[in-house]
Coordinates of C-alpha atoms in Angstrom, one line a residue:
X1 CA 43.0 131.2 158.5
X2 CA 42.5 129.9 155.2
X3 CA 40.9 126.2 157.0
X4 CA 38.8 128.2 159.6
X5 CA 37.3 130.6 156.9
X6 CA 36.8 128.1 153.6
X7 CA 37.7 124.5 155.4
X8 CA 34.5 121.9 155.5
X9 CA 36.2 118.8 156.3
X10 CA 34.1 117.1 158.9
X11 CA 36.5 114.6 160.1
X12 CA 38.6 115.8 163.1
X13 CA 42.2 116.1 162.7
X14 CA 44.4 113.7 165.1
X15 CA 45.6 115.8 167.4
X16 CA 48.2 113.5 169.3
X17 CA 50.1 112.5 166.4
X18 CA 50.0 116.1 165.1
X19 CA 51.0 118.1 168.7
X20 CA 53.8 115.6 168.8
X21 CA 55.2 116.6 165.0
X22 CA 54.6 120.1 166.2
X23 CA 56.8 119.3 169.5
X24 CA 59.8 117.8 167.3
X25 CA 59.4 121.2 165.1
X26 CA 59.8 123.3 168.3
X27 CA 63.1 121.5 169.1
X28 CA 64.3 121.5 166.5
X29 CA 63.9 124.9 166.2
X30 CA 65.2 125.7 169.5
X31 CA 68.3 123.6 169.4
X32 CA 69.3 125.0 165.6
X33 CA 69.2 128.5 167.1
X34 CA 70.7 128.0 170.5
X35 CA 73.4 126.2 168.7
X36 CA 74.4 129.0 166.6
X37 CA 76.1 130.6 170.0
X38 CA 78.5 127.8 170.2
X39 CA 79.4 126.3 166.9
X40 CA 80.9 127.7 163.8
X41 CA 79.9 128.2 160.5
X42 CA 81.7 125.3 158.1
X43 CA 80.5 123.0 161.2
X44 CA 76.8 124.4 161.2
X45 CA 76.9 123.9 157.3
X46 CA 78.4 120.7 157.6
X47 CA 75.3 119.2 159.7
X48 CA 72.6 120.7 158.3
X49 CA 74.0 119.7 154.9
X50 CA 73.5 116.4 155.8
X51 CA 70.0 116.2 156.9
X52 CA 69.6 113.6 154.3
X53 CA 71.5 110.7 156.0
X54 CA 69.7 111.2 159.4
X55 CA 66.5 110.8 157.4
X56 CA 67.9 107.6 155.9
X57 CA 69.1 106.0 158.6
X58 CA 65.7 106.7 161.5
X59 CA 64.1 106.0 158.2
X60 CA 64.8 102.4 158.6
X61 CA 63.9 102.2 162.6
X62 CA 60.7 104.6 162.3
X63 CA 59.0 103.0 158.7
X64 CA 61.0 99.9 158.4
X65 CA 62.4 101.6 155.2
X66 CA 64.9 99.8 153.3
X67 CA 67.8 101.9 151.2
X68 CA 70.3 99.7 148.8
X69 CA 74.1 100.4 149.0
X70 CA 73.8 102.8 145.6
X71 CA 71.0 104.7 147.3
X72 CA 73.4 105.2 150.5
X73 CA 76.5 105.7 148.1
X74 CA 74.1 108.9 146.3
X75 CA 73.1 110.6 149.6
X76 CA 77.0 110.5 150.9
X77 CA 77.8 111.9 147.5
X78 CA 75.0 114.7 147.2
X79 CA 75.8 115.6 150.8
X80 CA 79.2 116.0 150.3
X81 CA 79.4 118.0 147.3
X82 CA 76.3 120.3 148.8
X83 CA 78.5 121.0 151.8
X84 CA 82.2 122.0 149.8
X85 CA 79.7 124.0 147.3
X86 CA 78.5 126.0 150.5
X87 CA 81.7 126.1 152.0
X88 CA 84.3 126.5 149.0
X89 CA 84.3 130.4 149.3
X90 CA 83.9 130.8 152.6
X91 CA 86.5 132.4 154.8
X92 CA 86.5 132.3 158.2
X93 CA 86.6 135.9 159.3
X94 CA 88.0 135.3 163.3
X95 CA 89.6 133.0 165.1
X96 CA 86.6 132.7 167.3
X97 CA 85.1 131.7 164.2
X98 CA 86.8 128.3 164.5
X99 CA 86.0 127.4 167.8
X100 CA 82.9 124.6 168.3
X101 CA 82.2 123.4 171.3
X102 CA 80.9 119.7 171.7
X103 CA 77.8 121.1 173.5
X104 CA 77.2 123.3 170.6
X105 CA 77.5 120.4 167.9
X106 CA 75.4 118.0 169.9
X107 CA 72.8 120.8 169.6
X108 CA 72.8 120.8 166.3
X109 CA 72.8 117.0 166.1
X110 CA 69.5 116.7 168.3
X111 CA 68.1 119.5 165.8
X112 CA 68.9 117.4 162.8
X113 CA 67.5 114.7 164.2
X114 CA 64.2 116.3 165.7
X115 CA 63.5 117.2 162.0
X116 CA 64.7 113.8 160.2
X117 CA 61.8 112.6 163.0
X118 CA 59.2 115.2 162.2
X119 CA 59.9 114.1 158.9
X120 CA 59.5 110.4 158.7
X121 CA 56.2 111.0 160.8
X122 CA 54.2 113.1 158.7
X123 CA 55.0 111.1 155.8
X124 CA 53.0 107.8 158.2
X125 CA 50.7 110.2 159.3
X126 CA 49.7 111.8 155.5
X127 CA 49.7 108.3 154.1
X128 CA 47.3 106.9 157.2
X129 CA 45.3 110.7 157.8
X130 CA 44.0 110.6 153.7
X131 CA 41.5 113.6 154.7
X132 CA 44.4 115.6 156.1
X133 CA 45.8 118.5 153.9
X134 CA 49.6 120.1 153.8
X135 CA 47.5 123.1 155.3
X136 CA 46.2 120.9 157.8
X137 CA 49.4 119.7 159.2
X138 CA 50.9 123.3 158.7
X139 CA 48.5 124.9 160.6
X140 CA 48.5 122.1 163.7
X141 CA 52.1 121.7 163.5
X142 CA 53.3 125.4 163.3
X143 CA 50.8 126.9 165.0
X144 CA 51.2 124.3 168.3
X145 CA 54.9 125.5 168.0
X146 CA 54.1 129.1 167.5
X147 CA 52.3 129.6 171.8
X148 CA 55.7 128.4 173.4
X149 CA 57.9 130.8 171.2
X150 CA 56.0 133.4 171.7
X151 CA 55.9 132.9 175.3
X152 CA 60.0 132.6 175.1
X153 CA 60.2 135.8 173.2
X154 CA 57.8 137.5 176.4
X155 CA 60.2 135.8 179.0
X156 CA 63.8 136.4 177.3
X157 CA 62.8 140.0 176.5
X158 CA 63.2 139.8 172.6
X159 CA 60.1 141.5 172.5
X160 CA 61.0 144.4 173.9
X161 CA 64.6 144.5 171.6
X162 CA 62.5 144.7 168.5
X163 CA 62.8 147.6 165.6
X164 CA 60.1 150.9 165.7
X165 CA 59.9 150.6 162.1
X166 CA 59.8 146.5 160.7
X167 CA 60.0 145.6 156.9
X168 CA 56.4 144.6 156.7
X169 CA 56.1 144.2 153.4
X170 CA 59.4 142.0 153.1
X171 CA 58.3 139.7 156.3
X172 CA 54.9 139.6 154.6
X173 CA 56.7 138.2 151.5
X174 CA 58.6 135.9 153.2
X175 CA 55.8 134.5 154.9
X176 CA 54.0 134.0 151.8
X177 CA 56.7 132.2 150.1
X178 CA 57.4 130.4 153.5
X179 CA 53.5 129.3 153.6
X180 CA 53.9 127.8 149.4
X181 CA 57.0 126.3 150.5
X182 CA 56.1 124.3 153.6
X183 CA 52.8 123.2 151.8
X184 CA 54.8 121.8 148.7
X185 CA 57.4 120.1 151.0
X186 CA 54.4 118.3 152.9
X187 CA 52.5 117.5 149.9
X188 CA 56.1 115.7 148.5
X189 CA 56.3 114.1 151.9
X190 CA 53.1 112.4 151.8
X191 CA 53.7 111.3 147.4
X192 CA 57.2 110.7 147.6
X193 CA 58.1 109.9 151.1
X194 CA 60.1 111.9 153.5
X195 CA 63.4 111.2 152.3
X196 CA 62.4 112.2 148.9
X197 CA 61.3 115.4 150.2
X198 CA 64.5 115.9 152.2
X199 CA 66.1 115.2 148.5
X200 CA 64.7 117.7 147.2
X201 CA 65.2 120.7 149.5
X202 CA 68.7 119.4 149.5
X203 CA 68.2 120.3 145.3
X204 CA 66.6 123.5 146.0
X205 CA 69.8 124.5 147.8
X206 CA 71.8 123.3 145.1
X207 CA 70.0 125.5 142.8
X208 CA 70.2 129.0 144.9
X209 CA 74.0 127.9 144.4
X210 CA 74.1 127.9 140.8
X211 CA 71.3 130.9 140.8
X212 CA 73.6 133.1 142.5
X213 CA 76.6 132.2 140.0
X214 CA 74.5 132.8 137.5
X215 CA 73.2 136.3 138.7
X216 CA 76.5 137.4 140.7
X217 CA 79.2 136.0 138.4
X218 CA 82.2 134.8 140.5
X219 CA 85.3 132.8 139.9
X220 CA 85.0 129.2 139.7
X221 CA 87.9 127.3 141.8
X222 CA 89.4 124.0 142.3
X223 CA 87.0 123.2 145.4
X224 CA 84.0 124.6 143.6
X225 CA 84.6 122.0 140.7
X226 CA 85.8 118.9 142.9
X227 CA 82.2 120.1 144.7
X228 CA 80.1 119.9 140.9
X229 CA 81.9 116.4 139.8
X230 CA 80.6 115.3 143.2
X231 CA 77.0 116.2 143.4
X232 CA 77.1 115.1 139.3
X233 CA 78.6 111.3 140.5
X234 CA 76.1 111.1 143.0
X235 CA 72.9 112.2 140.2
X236 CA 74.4 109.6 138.4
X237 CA 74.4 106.7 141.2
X238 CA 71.0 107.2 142.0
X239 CA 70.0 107.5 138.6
X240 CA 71.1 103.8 137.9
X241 CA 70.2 102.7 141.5
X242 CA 66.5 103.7 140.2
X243 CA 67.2 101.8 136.5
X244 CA 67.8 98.5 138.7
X245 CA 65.0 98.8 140.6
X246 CA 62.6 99.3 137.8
X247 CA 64.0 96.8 136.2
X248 CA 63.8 94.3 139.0
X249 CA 60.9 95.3 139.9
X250 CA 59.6 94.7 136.3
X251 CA 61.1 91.4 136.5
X252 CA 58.9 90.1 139.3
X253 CA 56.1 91.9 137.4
X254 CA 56.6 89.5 134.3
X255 CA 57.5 86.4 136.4
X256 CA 53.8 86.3 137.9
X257 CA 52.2 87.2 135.1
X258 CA 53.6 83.8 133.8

C-alpha cells in the first residue's frame, strides 16, 4: 500500500527473479506447517535452530561464497547452544510427543532449505536490483505468496473454522511489527549478506531467551549454562576469525601500497 500510494520509482521491478523468491517463501511456508503434524518439538527446534548452516553451505554453490574453518566452527557453536537454550526446560508432555516420522523431518528439511535459498537470492538480487527497496521485495515476495494461501484456506475450509470475534488489534500489532521486521532483515540481507542476516535473527532469538529470564525469573540449570558457555565460545571464535581477516586483509592492503 505504502509503494502504490507514495512509490515513484520508474524502473520496473524484475518480476521473474522476484515470483521465484516469493515461490521458495510459499514452500517454505507450507512445508514448516505441514511438518508440524508429524514431527516433534525438540526435533522441530533442532532444525529450525540451525538455519544458519544451510545458509552456509548453498551459500557456497549459489554465490560462490567462501567460509574459513573458524567461521564454520562459530555457526556449529551458536547453533548448538541456541538449540539446548530452547530446549533445556522443555518437557515432553506425551509419548506421542516423541514420535517423528522421517516424512515429517524431511519436511522440515526442504523448509529450511527453501528459506536458506530465498535467502541467498535476495541478497544477489538486492546487490544487482540497486533501485529495489526491502518494501519492494516484501510486497512482491509476500504478496505473490499471499493468492495461493488464501486460495488453500478457501479449499481446506479454514475459512469457515475461523473465530466470530478476532483480536484485531493484537493481529494488527503483529503485522506491524511483522512488516518492521521483514524490512530490517532484507535491508541486512542486501549490507551484510544473507548469512549475516540469518546471524542475526539467530541473535534475536538469543535475546527473547535472556529477555524472558530476565522478566520471568526462573532457575538456571546445568544444561542452561553448558547452553551460555557455548553460544559465548562460539562469539568468541568468530570474533577472532574476523581479527584475522582484517588483519590479512590489511596485509595485502599495505603490500600493494608498496
Amino acid at each position: 500500500t505504502w509503494l502504490l500510494l507514495f512509490g515513484k520509482n520508474r524502473n520496473p521491478p524484475p518480476l521473474i527473479p522476484l515470483v521465484r523468491i516469493s515461490v521458495l517463501v510459499l514452500a517454505s511456508l507450507v512445508c514448516g506447517n505441514v511438518a508440524l503434524r508429524f514431527v516433534s518439538y525438540p526435533v522441530k527446534v533442532l532444525i529450525k535452530s540451525c538455519k544458519l548452516l544451510p545458509t552456509m553451505g548453498l551459500g557456497t554453490f549459489i554465490l560462490r561464497k567462501r567460509y574459513s574453518v573458524l567461521d564454520q566452527v562459530a555457526a556449529m557453536l551458536l547453533c548448538t547452544g541456541l538449540v539446548g537454550f530452547t530446549l533445556a526446560e522443555r518437557v515432553p508432555s506425551s509419548a506421542a510427543e516423541r514420535q517423528s516420522s522421517p516424512f515429517g523431518v524431511a519436511l522440515l528439511l526442504v523448509a529450511v532449505s527453501c528459506d536458506a535459498v530465498q535467502v541467498l537470492l535476495q541478497e544477489q538480487l538486492m546487490r544487482e536490483q540497486l533501485q529495489l527497496t526491502p518494501m519492494h521485495v516484501m510486497m512482491h515476495t509476500n504478496g505473490f505468496a499471499f493468492v495461493p494461501v488464501l486460495c488453500g484456506m478457501f479449499l481446506t475450509g479454514e475459512v469457515s473454522q475461523m473465530p466470530d470475534a478476532l483480536p484485531w488489534a493484537q493481529l494488527v500489532l503483529y503485522g506491524a511489527s511483522s512488516w518492521v521486521g521483514v524490512c530490517c532483515f532484507i535491508a541486512l540481507t542486501r549490507t551484510w549478506g544473507g548469512t549475516g542476516a540469518v546471524l542475526t535473527t539467530n541473535a534475536r532469538k538469543l535475546l527473547s531467551i535472556v529477555f524472558s529470564f530476565v522478566f520471568f525469573p526462573k532457575p538456571w540449570n546445568s544444561a542452561l549454562l553448558i547452553s551460555a558457555a557455548t553460544v559465548l565460545t562460539g562469539v568468541a571464535v568468530h570474533a577472532v576469525s574476523r581479527t584475522r581477516r582484517r588483519e590479512v586483509s590489511g596485509g595485502k592492503v599495505g603490500l600493494k601500497a608498496v
